[in-house]
mmCIF file of C-alpha atoms in Angstrom:
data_model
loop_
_atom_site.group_PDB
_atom_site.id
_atom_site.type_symbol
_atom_site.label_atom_id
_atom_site.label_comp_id
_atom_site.label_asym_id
_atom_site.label_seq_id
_atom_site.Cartn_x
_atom_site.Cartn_y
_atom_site.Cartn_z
ATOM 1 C CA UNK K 1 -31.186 -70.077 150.487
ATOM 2 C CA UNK K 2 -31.090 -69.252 154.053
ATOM 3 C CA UNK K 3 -28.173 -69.146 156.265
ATOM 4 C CA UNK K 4 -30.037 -68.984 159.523
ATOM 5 C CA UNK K 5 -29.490 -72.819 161.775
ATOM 6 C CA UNK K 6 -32.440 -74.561 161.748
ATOM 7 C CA UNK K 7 -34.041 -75.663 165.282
ATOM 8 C CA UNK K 8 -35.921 -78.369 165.995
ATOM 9 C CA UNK K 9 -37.851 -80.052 169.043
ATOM 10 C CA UNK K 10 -35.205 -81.362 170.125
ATOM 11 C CA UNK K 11 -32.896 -78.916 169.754
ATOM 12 C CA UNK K 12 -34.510 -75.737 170.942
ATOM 13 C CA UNK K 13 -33.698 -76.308 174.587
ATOM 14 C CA UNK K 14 -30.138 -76.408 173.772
ATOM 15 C CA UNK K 15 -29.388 -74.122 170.843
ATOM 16 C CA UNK K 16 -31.717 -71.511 171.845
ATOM 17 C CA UNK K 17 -32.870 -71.846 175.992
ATOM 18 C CA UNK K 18 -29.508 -72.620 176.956
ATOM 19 C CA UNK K 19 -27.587 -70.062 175.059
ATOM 20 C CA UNK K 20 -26.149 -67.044 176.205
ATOM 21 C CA UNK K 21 -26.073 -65.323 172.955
ATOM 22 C CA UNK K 22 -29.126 -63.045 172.189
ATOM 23 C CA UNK K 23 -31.784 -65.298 169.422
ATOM 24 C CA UNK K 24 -34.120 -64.300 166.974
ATOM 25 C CA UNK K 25 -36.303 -67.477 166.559
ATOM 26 C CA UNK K 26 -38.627 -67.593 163.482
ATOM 27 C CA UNK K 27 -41.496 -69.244 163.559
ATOM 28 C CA UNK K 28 -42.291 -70.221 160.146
ATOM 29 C CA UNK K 29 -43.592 -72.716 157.480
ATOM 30 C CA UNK K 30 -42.911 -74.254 153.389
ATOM 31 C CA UNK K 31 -46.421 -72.953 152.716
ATOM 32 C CA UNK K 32 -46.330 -69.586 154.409
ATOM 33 C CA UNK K 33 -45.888 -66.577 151.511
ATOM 34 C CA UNK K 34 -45.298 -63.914 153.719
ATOM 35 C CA UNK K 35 -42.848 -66.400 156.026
ATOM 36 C CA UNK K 36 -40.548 -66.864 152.600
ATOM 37 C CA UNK K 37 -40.745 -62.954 152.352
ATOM 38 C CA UNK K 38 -39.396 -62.178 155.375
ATOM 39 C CA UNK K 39 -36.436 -65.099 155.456
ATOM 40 C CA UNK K 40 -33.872 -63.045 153.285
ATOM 41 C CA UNK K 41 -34.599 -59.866 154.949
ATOM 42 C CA UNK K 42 -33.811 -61.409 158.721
ATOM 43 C CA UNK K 43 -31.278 -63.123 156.856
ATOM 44 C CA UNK K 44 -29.778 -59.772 156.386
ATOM 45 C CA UNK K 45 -30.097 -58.590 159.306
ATOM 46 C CA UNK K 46 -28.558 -61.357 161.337
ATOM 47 C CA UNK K 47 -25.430 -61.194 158.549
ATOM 48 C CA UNK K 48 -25.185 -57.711 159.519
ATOM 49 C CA UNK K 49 -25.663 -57.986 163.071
ATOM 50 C CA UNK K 50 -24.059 -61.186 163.646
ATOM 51 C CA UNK K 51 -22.109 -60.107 167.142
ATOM 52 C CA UNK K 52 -25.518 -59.179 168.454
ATOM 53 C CA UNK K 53 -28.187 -61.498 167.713
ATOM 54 C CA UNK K 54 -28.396 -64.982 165.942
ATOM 55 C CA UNK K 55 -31.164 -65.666 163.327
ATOM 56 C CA UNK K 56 -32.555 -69.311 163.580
ATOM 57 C CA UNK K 57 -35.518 -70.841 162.122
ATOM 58 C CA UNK K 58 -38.260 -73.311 163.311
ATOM 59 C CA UNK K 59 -40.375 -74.807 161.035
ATOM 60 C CA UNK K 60 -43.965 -75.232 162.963
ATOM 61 C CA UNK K 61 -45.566 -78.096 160.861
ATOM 62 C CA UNK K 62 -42.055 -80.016 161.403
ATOM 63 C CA UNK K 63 -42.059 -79.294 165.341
ATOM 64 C CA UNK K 64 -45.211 -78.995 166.734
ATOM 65 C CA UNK K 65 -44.731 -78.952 170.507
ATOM 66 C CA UNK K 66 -42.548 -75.563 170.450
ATOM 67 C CA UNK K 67 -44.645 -73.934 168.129
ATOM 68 C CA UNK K 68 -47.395 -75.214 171.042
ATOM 69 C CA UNK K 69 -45.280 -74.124 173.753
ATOM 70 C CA UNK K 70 -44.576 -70.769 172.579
ATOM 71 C CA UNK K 71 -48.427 -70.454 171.393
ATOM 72 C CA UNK K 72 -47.809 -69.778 167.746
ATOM 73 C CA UNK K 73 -50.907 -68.723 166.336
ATOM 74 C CA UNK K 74 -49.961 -67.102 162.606
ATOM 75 C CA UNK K 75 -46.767 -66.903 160.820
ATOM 76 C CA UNK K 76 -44.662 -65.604 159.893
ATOM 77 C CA UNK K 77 -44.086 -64.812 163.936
ATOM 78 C CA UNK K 78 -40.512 -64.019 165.666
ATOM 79 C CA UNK K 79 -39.433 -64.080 169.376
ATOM 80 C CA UNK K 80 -36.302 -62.430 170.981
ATOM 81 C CA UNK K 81 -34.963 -65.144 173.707
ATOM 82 C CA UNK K 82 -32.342 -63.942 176.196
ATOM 83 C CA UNK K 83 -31.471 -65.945 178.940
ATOM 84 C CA UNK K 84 -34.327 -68.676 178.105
ATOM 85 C CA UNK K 85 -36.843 -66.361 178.241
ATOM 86 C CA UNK K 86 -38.417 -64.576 175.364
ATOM 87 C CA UNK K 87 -37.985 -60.435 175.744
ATOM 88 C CA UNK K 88 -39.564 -60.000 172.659
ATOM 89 C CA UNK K 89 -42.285 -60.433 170.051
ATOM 90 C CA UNK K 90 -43.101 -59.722 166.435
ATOM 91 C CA UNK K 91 -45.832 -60.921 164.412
ATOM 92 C CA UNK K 92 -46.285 -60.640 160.542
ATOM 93 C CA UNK K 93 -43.858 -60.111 157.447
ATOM 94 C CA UNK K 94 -42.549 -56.519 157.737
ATOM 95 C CA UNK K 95 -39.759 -54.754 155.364
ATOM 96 C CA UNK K 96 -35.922 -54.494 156.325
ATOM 97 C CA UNK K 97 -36.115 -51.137 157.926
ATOM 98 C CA UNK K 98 -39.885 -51.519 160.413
ATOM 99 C CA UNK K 99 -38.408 -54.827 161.454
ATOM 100 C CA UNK K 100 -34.886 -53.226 162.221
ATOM 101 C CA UNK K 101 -37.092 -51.014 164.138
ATOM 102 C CA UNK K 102 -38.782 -53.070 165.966
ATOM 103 C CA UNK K 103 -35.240 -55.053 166.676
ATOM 104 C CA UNK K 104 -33.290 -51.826 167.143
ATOM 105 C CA UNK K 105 -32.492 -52.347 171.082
ATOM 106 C CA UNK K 106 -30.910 -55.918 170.598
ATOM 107 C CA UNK K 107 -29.045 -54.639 167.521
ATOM 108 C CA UNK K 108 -27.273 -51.224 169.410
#
C-alpha cells in the first residue's frame, strides 16, 4: 500500500502549486501495470529522501482537468514542481536506480 498523499482537483493547487517543498507528482491510474510497478519503488525513494522531495499521487481517470492541464498523455508519467512550476519530467516505469538517476539533482 502506498504511503504517498493522494491529490486531487481540488487539491493540487494547494498541496502541490502552493508548496514550498520540492514534489514528485505521479500521474497514474487502477488499470495502469507499469503505473502499479513503479508506486513502491517512488515509494522508496520518497521514504528515503523524505527532507528533499515529497511523493504524491494523482489518479488521472479520478481528476481529469490536471491530468488535462499538465497534458498527460501515457502513464505511468512524473513531474518535479518547485515553486508551482514543473522543473522536471519523466515518462514510463523505470527501476529504483535509472529513476534515482534521473531524480538525482532534487535528491543531493
Amino acid at each position: 500500500m502506498s504511503h504517498a498523499l493522494d491529490v486531487t482537483d481540488e487539491t493540487f493547487h494547494d498541496l502541490v502549486l502552493s508548496s514550498d517543498k520540492t514534489i514528485l507528482v505521479d500521474f497514474w491510474a487502477e488499470w495502469c501495470g507499469p503505473c502499479r510497478a513503479v508506486s513502491p519503488i517512488l515509494d522508496q525513494i520518497g521514504a528515503e529522501h523524505a527532507d528533499k522531495i515529497q511523493i504524491v499521487k494523482l489518479n488521472v481517470d479520478d481528476n481529469p482537468q490536471t491530468a488535462a492541464k499538465y497534458q498527460i498523455t501515457s502513464i505511468p508519467a512524473m513531474k518535479v514542481y518547485r515553486g508551482g512550476e514543473v522543473v522536471k519530467t519523466v515518462i514510463g516505469a523505470k527501476p529504483k536506480g535509472a529513476l534515482e538517476a534521473d531524480l538525482a539533482e532534487f535528491l543531493a
